[in-house]
Tab-separated table of C-alpha atoms in Angstrom:
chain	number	residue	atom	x	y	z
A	1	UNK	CA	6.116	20.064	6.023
A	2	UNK	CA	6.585	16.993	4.191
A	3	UNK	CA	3.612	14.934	4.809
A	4	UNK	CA	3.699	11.533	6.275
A	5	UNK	CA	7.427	10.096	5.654
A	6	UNK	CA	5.293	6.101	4.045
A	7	UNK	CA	3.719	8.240	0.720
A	8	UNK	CA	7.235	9.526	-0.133
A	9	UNK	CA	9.087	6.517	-0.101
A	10	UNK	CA	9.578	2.858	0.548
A	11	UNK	CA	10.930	2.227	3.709
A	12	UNK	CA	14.270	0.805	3.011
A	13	UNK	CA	14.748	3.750	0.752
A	14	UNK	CA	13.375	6.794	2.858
A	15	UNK	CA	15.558	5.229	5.169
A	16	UNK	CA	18.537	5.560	3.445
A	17	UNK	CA	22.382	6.022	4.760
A	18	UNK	CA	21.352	9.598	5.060
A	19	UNK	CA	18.004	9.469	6.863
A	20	UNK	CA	19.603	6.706	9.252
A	21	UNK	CA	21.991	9.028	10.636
A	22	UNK	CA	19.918	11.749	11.259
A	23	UNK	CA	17.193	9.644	12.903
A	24	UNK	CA	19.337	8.217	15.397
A	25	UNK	CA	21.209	11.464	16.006
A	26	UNK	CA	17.884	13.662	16.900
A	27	UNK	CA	17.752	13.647	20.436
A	28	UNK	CA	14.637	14.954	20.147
A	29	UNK	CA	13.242	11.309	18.253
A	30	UNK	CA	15.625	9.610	20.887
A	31	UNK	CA	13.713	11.119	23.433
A	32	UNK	CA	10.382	9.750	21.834
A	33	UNK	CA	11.438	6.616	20.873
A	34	UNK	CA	12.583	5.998	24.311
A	35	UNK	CA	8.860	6.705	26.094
A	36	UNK	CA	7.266	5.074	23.255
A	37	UNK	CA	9.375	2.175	24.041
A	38	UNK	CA	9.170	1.782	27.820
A	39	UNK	CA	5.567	2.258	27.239
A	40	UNK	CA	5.281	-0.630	24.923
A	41	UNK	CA	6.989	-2.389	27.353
A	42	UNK	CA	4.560	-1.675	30.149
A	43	UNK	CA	2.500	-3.052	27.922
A	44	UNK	CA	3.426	-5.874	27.322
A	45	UNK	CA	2.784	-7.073	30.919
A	46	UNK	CA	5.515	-9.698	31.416
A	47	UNK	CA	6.217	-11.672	34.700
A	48	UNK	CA	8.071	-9.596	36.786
A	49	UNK	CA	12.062	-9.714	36.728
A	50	UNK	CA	12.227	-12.334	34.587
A	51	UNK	CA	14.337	-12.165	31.233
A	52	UNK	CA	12.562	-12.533	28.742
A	53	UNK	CA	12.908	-13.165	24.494
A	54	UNK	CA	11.081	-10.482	22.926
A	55	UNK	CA	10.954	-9.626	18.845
A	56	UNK	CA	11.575	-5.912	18.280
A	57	UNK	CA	9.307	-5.713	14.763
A	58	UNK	CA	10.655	-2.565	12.742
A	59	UNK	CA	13.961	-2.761	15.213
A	60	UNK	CA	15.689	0.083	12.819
A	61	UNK	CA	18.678	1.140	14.644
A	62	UNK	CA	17.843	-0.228	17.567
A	63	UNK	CA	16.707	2.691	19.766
A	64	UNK	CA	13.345	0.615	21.122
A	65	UNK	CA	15.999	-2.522	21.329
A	66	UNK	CA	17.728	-0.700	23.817
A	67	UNK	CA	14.999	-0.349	26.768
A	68	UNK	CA	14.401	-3.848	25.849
A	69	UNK	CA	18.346	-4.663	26.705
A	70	UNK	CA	17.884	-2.336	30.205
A	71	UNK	CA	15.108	-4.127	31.240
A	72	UNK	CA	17.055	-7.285	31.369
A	73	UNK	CA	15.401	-8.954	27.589
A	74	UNK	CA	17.113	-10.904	24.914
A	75	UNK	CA	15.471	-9.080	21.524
A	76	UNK	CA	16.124	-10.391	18.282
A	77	UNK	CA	15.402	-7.567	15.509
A	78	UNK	CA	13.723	-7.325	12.369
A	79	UNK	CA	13.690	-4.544	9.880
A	80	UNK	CA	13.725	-3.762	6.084
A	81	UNK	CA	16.475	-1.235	5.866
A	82	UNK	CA	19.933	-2.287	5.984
A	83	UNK	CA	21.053	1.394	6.008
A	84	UNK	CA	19.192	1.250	10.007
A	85	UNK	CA	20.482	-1.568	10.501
A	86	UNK	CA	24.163	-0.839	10.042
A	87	UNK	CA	23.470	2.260	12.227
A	88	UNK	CA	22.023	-0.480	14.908
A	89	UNK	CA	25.563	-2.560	14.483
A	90	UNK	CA	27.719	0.241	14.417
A	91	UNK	CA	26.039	1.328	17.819
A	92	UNK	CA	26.760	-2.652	19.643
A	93	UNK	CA	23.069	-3.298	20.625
A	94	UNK	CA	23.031	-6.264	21.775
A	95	UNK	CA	20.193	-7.953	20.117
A	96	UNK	CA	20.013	-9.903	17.058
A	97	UNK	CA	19.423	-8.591	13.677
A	98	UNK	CA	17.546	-9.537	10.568
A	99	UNK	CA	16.917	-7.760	7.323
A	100	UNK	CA	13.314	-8.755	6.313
A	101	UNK	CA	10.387	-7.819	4.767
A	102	UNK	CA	7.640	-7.858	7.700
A	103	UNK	CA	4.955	-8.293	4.752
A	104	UNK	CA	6.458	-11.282	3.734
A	105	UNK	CA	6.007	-12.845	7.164
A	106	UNK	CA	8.165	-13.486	9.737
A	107	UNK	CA	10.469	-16.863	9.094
A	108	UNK	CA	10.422	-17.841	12.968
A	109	UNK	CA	9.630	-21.231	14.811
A	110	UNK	CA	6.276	-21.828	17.094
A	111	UNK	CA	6.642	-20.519	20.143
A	112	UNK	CA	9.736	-18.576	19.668
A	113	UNK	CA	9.272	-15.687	21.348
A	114	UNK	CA	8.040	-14.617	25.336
A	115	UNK	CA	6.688	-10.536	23.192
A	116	UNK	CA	6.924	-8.408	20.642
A	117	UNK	CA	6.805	-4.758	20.618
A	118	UNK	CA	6.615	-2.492	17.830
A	119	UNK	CA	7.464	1.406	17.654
A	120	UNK	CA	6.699	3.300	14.620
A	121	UNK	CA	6.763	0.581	12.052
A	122	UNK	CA	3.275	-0.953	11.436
A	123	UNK	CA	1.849	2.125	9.536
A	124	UNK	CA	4.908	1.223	6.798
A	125	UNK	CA	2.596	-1.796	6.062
A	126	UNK	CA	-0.501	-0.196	5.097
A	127	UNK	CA	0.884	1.060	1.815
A	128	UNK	CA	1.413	-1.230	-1.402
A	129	UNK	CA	5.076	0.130	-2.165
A	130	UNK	CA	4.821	-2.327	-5.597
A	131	UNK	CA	2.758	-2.962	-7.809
A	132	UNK	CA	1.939	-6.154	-6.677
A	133	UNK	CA	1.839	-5.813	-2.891
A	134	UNK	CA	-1.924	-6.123	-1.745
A	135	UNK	CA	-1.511	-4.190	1.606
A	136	UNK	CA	-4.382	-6.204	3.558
A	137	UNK	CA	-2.545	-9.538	2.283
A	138	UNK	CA	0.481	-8.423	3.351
A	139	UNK	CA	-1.036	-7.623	6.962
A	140	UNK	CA	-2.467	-11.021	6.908
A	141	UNK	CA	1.116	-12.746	6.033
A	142	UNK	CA	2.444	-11.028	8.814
A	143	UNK	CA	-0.091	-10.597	11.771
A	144	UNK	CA	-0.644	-15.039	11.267
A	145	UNK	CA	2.961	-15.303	10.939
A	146	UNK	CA	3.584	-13.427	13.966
A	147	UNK	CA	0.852	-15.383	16.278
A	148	UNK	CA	2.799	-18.292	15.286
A	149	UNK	CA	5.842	-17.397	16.719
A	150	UNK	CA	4.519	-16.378	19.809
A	151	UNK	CA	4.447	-18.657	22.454
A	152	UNK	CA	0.454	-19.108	24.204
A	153	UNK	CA	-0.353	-16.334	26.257
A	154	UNK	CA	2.152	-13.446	25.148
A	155	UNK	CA	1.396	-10.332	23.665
A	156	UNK	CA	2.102	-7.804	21.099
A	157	UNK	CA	2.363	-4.105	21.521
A	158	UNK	CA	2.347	-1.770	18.803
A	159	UNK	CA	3.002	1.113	18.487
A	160	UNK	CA	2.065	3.455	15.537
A	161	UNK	CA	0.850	6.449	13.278
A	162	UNK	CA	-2.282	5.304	11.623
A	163	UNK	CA	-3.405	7.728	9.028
A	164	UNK	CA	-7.031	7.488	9.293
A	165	UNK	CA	-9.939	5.590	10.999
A	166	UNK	CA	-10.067	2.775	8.022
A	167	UNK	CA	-6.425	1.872	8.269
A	168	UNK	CA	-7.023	1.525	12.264
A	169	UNK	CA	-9.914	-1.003	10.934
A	170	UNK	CA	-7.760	-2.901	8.065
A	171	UNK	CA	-5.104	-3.279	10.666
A	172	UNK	CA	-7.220	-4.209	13.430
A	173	UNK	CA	-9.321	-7.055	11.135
A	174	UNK	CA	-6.379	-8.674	9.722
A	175	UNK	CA	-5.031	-9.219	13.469
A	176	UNK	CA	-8.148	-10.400	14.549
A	177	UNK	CA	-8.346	-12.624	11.427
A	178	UNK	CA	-4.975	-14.146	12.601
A	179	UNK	CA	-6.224	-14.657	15.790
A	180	UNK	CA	-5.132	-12.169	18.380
A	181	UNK	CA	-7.363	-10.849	20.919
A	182	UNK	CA	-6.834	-7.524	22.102
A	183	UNK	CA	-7.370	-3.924	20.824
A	184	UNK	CA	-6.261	0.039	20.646
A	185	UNK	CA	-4.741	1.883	23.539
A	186	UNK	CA	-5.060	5.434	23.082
A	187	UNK	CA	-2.832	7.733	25.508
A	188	UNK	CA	-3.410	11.138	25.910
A	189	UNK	CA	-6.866	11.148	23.308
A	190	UNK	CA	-7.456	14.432	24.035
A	191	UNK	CA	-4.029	15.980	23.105
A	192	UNK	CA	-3.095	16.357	19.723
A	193	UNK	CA	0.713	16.238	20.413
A	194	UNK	CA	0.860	14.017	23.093
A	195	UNK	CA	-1.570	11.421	21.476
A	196	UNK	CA	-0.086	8.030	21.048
A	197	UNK	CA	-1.410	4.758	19.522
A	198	UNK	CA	-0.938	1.145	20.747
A	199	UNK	CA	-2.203	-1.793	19.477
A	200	UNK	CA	-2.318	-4.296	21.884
A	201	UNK	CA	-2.555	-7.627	20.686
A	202	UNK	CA	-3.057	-10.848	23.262
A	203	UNK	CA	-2.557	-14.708	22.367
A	204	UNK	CA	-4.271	-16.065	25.075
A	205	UNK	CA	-8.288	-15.302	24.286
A	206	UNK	CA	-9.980	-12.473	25.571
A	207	UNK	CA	-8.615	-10.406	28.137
A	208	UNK	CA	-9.309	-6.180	29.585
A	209	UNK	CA	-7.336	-4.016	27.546
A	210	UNK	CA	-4.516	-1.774	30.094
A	211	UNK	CA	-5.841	1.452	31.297
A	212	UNK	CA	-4.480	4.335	28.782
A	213	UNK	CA	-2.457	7.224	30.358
A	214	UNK	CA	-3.962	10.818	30.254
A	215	UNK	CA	-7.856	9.843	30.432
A	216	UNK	CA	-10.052	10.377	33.608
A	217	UNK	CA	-10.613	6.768	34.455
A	218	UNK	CA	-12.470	6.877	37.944
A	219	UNK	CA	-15.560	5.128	37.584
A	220	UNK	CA	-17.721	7.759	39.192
A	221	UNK	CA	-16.470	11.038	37.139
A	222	UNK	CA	-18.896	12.955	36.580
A	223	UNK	CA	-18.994	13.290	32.418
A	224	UNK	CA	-19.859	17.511	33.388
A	225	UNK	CA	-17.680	19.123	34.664
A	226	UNK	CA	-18.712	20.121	38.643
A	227	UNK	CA	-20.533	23.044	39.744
A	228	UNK	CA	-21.676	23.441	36.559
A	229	UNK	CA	-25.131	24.141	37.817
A	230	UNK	CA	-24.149	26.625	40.185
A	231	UNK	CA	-22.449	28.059	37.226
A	232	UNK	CA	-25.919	28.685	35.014
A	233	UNK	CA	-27.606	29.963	37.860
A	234	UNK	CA	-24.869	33.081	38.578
A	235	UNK	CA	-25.168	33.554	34.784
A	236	UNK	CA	-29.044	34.475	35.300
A	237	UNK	CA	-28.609	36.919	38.013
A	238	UNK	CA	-27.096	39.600	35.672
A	239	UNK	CA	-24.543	40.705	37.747
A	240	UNK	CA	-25.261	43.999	38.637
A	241	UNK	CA	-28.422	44.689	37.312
A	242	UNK	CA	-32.145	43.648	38.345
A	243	UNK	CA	-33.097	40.908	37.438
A	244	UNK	CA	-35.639	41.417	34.157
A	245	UNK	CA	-39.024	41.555	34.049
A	246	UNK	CA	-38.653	43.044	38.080
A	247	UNK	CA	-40.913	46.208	39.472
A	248	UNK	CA	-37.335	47.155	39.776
A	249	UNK	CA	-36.220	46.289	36.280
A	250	UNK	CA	-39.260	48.636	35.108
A	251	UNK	CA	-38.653	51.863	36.968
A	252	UNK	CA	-35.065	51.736	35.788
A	253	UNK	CA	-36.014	51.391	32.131
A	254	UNK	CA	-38.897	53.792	32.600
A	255	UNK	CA	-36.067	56.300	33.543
A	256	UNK	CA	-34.117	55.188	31.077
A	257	UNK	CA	-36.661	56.134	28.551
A	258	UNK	CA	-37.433	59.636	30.041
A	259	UNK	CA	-33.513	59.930	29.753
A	260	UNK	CA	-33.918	59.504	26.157
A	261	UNK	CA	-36.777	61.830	26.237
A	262	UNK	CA	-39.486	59.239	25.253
A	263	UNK	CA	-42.898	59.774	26.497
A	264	UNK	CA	-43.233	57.409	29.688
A	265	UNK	CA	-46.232	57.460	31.973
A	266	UNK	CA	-45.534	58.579	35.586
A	267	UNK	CA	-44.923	56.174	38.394
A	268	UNK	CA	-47.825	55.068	40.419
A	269	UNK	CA	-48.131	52.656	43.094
A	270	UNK	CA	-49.252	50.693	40.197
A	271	UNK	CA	-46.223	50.309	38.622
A	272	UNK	CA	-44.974	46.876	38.215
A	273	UNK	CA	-47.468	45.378	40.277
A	274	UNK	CA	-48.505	41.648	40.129
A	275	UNK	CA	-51.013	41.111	37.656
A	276	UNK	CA	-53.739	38.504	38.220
A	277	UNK	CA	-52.992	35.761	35.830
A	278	UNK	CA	-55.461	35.434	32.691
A	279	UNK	CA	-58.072	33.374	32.496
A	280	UNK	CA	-60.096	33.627	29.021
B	1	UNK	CA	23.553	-14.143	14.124
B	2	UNK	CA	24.151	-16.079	17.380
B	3	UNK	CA	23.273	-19.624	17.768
B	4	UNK	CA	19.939	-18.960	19.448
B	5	UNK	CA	18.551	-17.177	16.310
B	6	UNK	CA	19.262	-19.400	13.773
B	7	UNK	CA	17.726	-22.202	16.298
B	8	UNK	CA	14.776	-20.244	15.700
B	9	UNK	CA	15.034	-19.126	11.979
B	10	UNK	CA	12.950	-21.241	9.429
B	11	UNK	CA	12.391	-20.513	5.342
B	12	UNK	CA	8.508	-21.177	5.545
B	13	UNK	CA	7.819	-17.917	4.307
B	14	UNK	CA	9.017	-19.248	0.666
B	15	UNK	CA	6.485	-20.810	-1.298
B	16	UNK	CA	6.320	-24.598	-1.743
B	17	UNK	CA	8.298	-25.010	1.540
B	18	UNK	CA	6.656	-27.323	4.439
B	19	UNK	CA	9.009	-26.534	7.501
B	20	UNK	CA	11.930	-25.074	6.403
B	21	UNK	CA	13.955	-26.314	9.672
B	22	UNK	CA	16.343	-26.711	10.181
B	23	UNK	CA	18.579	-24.584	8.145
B	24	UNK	CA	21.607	-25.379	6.990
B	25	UNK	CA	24.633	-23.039	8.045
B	26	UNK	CA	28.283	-22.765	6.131
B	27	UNK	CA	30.281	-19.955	7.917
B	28	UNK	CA	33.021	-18.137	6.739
B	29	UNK	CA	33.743	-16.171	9.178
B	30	UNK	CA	32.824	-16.632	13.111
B	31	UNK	CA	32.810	-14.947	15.878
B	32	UNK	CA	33.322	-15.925	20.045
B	33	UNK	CA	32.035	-13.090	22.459
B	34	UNK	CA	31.384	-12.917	25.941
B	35	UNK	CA	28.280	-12.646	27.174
B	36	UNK	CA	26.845	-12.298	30.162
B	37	UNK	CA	25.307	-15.606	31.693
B	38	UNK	CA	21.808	-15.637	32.774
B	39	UNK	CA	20.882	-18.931	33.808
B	40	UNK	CA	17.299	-18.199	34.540
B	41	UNK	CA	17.041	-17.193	30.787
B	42	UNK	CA	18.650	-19.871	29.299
B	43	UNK	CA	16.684	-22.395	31.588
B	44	UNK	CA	13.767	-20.862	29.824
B	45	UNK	CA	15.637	-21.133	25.996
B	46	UNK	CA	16.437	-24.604	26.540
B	47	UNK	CA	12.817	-25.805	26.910
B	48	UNK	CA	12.121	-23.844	23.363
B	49	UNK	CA	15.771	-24.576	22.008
B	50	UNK	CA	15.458	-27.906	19.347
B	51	UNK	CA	18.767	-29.225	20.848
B	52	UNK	CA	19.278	-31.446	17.555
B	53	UNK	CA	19.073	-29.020	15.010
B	54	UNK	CA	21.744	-26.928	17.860
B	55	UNK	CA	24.232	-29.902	17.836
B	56	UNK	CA	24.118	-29.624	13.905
B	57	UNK	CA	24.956	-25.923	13.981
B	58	UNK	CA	27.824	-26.663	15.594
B	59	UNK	CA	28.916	-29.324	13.687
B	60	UNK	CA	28.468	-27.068	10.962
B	61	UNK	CA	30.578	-24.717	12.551
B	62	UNK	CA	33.640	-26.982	13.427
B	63	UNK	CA	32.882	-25.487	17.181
B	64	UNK	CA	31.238	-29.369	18.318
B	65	UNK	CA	33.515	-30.608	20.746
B	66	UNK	CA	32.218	-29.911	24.492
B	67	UNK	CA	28.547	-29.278	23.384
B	68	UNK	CA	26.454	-32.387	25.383
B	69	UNK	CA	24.329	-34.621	22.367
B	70	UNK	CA	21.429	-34.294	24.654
B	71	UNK	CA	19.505	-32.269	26.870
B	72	UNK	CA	20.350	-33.504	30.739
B	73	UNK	CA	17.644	-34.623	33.243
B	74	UNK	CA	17.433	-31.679	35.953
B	75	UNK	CA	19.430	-29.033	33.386
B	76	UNK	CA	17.795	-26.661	35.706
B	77	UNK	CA	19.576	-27.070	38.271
B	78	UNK	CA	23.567	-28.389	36.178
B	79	UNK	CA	25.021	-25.144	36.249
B	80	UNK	CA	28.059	-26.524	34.102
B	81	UNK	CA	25.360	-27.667	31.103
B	82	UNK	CA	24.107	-24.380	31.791
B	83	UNK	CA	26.847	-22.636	31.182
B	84	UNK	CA	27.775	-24.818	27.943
B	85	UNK	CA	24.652	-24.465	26.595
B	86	UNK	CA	24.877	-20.535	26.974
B	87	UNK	CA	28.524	-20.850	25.268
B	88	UNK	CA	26.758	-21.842	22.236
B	89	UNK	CA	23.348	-19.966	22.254
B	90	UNK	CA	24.596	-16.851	23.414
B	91	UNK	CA	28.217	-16.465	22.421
B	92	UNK	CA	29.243	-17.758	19.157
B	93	UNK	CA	28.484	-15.712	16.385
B	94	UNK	CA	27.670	-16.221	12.981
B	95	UNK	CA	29.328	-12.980	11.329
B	96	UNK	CA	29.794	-14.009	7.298
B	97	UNK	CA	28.410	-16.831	5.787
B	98	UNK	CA	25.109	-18.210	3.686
B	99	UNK	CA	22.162	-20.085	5.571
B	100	UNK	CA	20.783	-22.885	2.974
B	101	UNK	CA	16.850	-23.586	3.265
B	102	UNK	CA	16.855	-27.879	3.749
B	103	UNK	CA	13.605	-28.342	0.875
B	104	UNK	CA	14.939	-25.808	-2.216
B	105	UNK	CA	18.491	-25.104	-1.049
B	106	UNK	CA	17.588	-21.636	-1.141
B	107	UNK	CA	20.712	-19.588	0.135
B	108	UNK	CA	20.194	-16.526	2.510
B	109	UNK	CA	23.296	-14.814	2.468
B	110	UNK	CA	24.461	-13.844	6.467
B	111	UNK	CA	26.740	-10.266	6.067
B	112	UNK	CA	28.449	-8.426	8.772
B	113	UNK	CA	26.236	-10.958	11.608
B	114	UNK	CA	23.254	-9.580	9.343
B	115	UNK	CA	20.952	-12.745	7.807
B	116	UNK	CA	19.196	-11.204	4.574
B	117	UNK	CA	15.590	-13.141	4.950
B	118	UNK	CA	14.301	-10.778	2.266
B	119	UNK	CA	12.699	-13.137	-0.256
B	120	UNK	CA	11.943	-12.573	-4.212
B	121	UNK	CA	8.588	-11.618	-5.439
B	122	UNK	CA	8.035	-14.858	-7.320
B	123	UNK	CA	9.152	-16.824	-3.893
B	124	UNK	CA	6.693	-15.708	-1.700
C-alpha cells in the first residue's frame, strides 16, 4: 500500500494526466464519490426543489459536480489540477470551472453562492507542499475567504480523510476562526470501512449538527446491551453442575477424591450441613 | 467561463488589491450554447447578479445589443427579461481569452473555458 496519496505528492502533480484517468475510470471510486456526494448534499439542507448555486471546492473531474447537476444546482468548480480538470471538460459537466489554489483563497464576490460541498479535497490542505506554505495560514486564507462568499445562512459540507485527531482540530479552529458555526459528522463511527467524515460548517450562528447515519440515536438506548443481566446470572449456574460450595457440590467432590484414591472421610448426615455462623 | 462566473470572479486574493471587481474581459474566442431556462434560478441570480459590471461584459464581448441597461421593476414576473438575462448569464461562453484585474492589470489567462486564478508566490 502506498500510504496516504497528500505525503507523496502535490496535488496537481499526484493528479497528473495519468492518475486523472484512472480516478474517473474506477467504478469502484465512482461509486464512492457518488454516496459521498449525495450525502454532502443532504447535508447541506437546502430549501426544497429550489435550484440552487452551489461551489464544488476540490471539483476534480467533476464526479461530486454531477449529483449537484441531478439535483437541479448550478455549481461552479474549483480545483488545482488542470490534468482533472480537462478530464471534467472532456466529460461536458455542466458546471463552471476554475483552476485555483484553494490555499490562496477563493477570488469570489459576497454572497455568491446558496452552498458549498466538498468531497475528498480538504485533507490536500493540511500539508505545506512548499517551502513557504504555512498550512494553518493557508486554512485561514481559505475557510475566511470562503464565509465571504457565502451568502447569510448557507452552509458548507465537507467531506474528508483527516489523518489524525490534531489535523481534525487545526481544521476545525481555523473555520471557527473565520467564523462558521457548525462541526464533525461522523457516519458509521464504529466501522472502519464504512466510516466517513463531514465537516459541517453553518453561516448563520449556532445551529444542531444533522443526525449521522449508522449510530443508535434513540434517546432512551440503553448504553448495555439488553438482558445483559439475565446473561451474568445463567453464567453462575454452571450449567450442568451444582452449584459450588452446595451439600451437593461436596459429596460429588468427596467421590471424586475417593476416585482418585485420596483419603476422604465417610458421609454422615453431617456432611455439608449448615454451619452456625462465627461469632468470636 | 459563462457570464454568471465572471459576474462573480474578483482578484482580491492578490496582494495590494482592494476589490478587484470588476474584471476586465478581452475574448478571443466565444462561445453561444443552449441552456436550459430556469426562471426560478435566474430570479434568484439576478438579485446577486451586479447588472453593471454584466452590461460591461458584454460590451466587452461585442454580444451588447438586446441586453436591457437596467434591471426592470417586477423582473420576477417579465418572462422576456428573464429569458434575456439567462441568454447572457447562462449561455454565452467565455472559451479563450485573458481576464485583466481593474487595480494592477494583472492578466489571468481563460484556456479551453478554463480561468487560471492560480496566483504567484510573491502575489499573494
Amino acid at each position: 500500500m502506498s500510504g496516504r496519496p497528500e505525503h507523496q505528492a502535490p496535488p496537481e502533480i499526484f493528479y497528473g494526466e495519468d492518475e486523472a484517468r484512472k480516478y474517473t475510470r474506477n467504478t469502484r471510486m465512482i461509486e464512492i464519490q457518488l454516496v459521498m456526494s449525495e450525502r454532502a448534499v443532504e447535508l447541506l439542507c437546502l430549501p426544497e426543489n429550489q435550484p440552487c448555486h452551489i461551489i464544488d471546492i476540490g471539483c476534480g473531474s467533476g464526479l461530486s459536480g454531477e449529483t449537484l447537476t441531478e439535483q437541479g444546482h448550478i455549481w461552479t468548480g474549483v480545483d488545482i489540477s488542470s490534468a482533472m480538470l480537462g478530464v471534467a471538460k472532456e466529460r461536458e459537466v455542466e458546471g463552471d470551472l476554475l483552476l485555483g489554489d484553494l490555499g490562496q483563497g477563493l477570488p469570489f464576490r459576497a454572497g455568491a453562492f446558496d452552498g458549498a460541498i466538498s468531497i475528498s479535497a480538504l485533507q490536500w490542505l493540511c500539508n505545506a507542499d512548499q517551502k513557504s506554505h504555512n498550512p494553518a495560514k493557508r486554512l485561514y486564507t481559505f475557510f475566511s475567504s470562503l464565509y465571504g462568499c457565502l451568502s447569510r445562512g448557507s452552509r458548507a459540507v465537507f467531506q474528508f480523510y483527516p489523518e489524525n485527531s490534531s489535523q481534525v482540530e487545526l481544521i476545525t479552529s481555523q473555520a471557527m476562526k473565520a467564523g462558521f458555526t457548525g462541526g464533525l459528522v461522523v457516519d458509521y463511527p464504529n466501522s472502519t470501512k464504512a466510516k466517513k467524515f463531514f465537516l459541517c460548517l453553518m453561516t448563520g450562528g449556532q445551529q444542531t449538527l444533522p443526525t449521522a447515519l449508522g449510530v443508535d440515536s434513540r434517546e432512551d438506548a440503553p448504553n448495555c446491551v439488553a438482558f445483559s443481566q439475565k446473561r451474568d446470572r445463567m453464567k453462575q449456574l454452571r450449567a450442568g453442575k451444582a452449584p459450588k460450595k452446595s451439600r451437593d457440590w461436596i459429596l460429588e467432590k468427596k467421590e471424586r477424591r475417593r476416585r482418585q484414591g485420596k483419603e476422604t472421610r465417610d458421609d454422615s448426615k453431617f456432611t455439608g450441613r449448615k454451619r452456625q455462623s462465627h461469632v468470636w | 467561463m459563462k457570464l454568471l462566473t465572471h459576474n462573480i470572479l474578483t482578484s482580491k486574493c492578490l496582494k495590494g488589491v482592494t476589490v478587484g471587481y470588476p474584471l476586465g474581459i478581452v475574448a478571443k474566442e466565444i462561445k453561444v450554447n443552449e441552456v436550459e431556462f430556469n426562471p426560478e434560478f435566474i430570479s434568484r441570480m439576478i438579485q446577486k447578479v451586479d447588472w453593471p459590471a454584466l452590461c460591461k461584459a458584454a460590451e466587452n464581448l461585442g454580444h451588447i445589443d438586446d441586453l436591457p441597461s437596467a434591471v426592470v421593476d417586477d423582473y420576477e414576473n417579465n418572462e422576456e427579461f428573464l429569458k434575456k438575462a439567462h441568454h447572457f448569464l447562462m449561455e454565452i461562453e467565455v472559451i479563450n481569452g485573458d481576464l485583466i484585474c481593474p487595480e494592477t492589470g494583472r492578466k489571468f489567462p481563460v484556456t479551453d473555458g478554463i480561468p487560471n486564478m492560480l496566483a504567484n508566490e510573491d502575489e499573494v
